[in-house]
CSV table of C-alpha atoms in Angstrom, one decimal:
chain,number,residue,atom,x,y,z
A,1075,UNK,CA,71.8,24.2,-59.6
A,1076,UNK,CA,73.2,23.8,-62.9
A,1077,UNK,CA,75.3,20.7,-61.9
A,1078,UNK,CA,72.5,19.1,-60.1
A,1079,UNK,CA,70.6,19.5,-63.6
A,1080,UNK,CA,73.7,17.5,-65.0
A,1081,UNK,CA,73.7,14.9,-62.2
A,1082,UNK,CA,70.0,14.2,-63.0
A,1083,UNK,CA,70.2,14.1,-66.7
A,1084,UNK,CA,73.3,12.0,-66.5
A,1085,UNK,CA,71.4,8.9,-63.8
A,1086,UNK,CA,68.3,9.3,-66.5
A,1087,UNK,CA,70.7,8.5,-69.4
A,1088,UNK,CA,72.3,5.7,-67.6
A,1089,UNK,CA,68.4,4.9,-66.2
A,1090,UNK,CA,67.8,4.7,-69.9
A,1091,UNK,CA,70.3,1.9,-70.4
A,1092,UNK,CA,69.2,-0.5,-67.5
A,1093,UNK,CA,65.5,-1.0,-68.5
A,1094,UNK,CA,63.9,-3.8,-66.0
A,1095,UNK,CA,61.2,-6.1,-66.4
A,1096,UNK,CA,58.0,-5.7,-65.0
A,1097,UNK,CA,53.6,-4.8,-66.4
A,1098,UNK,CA,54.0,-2.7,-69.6
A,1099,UNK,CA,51.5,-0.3,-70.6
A,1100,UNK,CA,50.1,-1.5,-73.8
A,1101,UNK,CA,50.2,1.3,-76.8
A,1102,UNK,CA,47.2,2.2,-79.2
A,1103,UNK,CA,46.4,3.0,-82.4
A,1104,UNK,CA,43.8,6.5,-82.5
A,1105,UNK,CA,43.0,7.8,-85.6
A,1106,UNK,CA,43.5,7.6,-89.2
A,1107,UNK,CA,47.7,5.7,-89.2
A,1108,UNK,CA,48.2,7.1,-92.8
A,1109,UNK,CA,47.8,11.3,-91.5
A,1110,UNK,CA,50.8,13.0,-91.1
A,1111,UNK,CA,51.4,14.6,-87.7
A,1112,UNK,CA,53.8,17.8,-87.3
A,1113,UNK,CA,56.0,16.4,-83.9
A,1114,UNK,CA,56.5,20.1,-82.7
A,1115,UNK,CA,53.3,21.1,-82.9
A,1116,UNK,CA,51.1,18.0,-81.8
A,1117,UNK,CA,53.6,18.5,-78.3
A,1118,UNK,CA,53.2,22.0,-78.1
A,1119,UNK,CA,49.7,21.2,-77.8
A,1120,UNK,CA,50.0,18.7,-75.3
A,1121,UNK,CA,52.2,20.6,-73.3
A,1122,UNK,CA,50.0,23.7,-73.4
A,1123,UNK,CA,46.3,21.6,-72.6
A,1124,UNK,CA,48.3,19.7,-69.6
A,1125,UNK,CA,48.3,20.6,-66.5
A,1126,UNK,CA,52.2,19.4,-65.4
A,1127,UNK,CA,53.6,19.6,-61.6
A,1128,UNK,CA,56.9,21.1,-63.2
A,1129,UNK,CA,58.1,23.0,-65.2
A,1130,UNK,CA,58.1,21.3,-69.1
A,1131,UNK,CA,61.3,22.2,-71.6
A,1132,UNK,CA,62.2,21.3,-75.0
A,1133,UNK,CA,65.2,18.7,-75.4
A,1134,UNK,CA,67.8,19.3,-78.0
A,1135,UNK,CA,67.2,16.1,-80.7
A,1136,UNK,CA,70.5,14.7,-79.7
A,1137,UNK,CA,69.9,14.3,-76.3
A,1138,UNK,CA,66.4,13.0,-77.1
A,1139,UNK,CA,68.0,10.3,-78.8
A,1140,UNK,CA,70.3,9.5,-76.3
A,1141,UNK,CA,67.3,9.3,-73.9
A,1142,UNK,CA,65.0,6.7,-75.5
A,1143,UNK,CA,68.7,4.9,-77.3
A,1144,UNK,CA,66.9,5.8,-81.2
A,1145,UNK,CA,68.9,6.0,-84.2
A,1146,UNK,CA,68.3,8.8,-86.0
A,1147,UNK,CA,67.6,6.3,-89.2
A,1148,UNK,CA,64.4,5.5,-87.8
A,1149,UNK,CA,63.1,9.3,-86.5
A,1150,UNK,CA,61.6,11.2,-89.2
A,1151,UNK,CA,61.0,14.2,-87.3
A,1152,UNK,CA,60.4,14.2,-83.1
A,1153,UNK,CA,59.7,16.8,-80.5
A,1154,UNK,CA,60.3,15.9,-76.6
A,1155,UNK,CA,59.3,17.8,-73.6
A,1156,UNK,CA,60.9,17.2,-70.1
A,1157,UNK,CA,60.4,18.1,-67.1
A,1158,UNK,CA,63.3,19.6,-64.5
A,1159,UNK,CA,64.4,16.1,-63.9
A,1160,UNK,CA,62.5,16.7,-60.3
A,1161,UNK,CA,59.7,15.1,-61.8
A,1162,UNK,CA,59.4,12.1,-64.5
A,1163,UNK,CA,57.0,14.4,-66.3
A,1164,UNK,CA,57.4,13.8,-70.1
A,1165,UNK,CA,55.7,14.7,-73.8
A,1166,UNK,CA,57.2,12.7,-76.5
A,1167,UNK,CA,55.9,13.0,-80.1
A,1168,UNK,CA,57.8,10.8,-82.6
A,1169,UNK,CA,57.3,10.6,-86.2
A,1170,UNK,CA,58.9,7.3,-87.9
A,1171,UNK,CA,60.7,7.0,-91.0
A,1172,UNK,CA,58.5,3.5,-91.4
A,1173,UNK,CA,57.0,0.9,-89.6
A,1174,UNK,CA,59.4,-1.0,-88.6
A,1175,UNK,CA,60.5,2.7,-87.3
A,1176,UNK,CA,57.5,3.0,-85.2
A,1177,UNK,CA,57.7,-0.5,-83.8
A,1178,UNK,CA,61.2,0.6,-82.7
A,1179,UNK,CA,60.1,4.1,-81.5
A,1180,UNK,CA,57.0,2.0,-79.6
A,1181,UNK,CA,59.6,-0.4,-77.5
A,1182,UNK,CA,62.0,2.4,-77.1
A,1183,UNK,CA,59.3,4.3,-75.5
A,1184,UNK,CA,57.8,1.2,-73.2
A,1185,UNK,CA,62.0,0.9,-72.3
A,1186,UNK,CA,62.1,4.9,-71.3
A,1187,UNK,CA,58.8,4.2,-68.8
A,1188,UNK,CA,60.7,1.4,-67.6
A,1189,UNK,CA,63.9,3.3,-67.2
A,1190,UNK,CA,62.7,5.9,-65.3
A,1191,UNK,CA,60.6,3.7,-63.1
A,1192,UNK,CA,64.2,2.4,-61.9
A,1193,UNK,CA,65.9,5.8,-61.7
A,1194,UNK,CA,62.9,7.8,-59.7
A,1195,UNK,CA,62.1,4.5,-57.4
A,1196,UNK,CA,64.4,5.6,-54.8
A,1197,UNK,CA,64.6,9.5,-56.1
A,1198,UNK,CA,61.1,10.6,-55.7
A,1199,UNK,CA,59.2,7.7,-55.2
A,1200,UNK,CA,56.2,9.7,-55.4
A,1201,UNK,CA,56.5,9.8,-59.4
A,1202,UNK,CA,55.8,6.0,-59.6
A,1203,UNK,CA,52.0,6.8,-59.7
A,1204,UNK,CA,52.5,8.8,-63.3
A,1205,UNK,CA,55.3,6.1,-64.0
A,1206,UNK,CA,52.1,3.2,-63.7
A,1207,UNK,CA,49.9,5.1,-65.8
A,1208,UNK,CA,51.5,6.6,-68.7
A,1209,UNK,CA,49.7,7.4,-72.1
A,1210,UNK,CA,51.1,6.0,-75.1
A,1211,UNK,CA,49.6,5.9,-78.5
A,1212,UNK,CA,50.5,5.4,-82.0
A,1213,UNK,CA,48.4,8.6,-83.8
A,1214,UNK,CA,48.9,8.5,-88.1
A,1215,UNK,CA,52.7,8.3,-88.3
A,1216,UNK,CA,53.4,9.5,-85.0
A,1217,UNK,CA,53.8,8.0,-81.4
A,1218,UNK,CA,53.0,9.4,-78.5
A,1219,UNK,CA,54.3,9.1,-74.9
A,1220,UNK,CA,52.8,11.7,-72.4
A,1221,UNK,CA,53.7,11.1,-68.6
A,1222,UNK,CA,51.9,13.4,-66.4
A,1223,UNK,CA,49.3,13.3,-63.4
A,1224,UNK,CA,45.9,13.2,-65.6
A,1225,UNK,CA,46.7,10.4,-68.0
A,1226,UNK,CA,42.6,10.6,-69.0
A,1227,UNK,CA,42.6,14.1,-70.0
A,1228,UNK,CA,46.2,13.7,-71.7
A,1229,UNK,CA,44.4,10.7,-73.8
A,1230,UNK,CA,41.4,12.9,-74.4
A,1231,UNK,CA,43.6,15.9,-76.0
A,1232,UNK,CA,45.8,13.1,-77.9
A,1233,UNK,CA,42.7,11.3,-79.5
A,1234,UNK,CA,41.0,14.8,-80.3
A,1235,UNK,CA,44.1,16.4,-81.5
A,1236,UNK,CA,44.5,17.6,-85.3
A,1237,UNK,CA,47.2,19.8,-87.0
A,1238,UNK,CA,44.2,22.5,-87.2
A,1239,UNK,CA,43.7,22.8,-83.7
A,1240,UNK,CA,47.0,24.1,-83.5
């Protein structure tokens, strides 16, 4: 099981480096952009109030760079959830250094929808739908990328979140 893990992690990475062309979800701004926003804490959240078809783990920072191809130069602080790799279920919460930072962090996170489009399209084409509809928003000095079934309820939880609710 373990090496099947590997196998999946491994097409995601190279998924990661073949981004294709195609309709782009377009990222927004909620709330005030000059709050701070704890990475681990806002995902935590996110992971706990959303209902996911797998099972969600942290990612070790390295690897989470890997994934969305970031320079550590422009990550402040970030927390990333993924699923097994049997979904394309993801929570993403990114904190950037500045803004060209977060305009980085927002194409590197349009580029990982894209690259995971190609890598589940003839893996589990069923994933496509969560793939089409992802939620992506820029909240104070964060970004956000949550891909899961109920993108309307993973938006209401993003733009009602705050560090208190935690």
């Amino acid at each position: 099981m373990k090496k099947i893990g590997v196998i999946l992690m491994i097409i995601m990475m190279t998924g990661a480096l073949f981004t294709g062309c195609g309709e782009k979800a377009e990222p927004s701004v909620s709330g005030n952009v000059n709050s701070k926003i704890d990475a681990k804490k806002m995902a935590d959240y996110l992971v706990e109030n959303t209902t996911f078809t797998d099972d969600m783990s942290p990612v070790d920072m390295e690897i989470f760079l890997s994934l969305y191809n970031l320079d550590e130069s422009v990550v402040k602080d970030a927390s990333l959830y993924a699923s097994t790799g049997a979904t394309a279920e993801e929570v993403a919460v990114i904190t950037a250094t500045d803004k060209t930072g977060m305009e980085l962090i927002r194409k590197s996170c349009q580029q990982r929808v894209e690259a995971q489009k190609q890598a589940f399209e003839n893996y589990v084409p069923e994933e496509l739908t969560k793939l089409e509809t992802p939620v992506m928003k820029q909240v104070g000095d964060a970004f956000v990328l949550v891909v899961c079934n109920d993108s309307d309820k993973a938006e209401e939880l993003i733009d009602n979140y705050t560090n208190t609710e935690v």
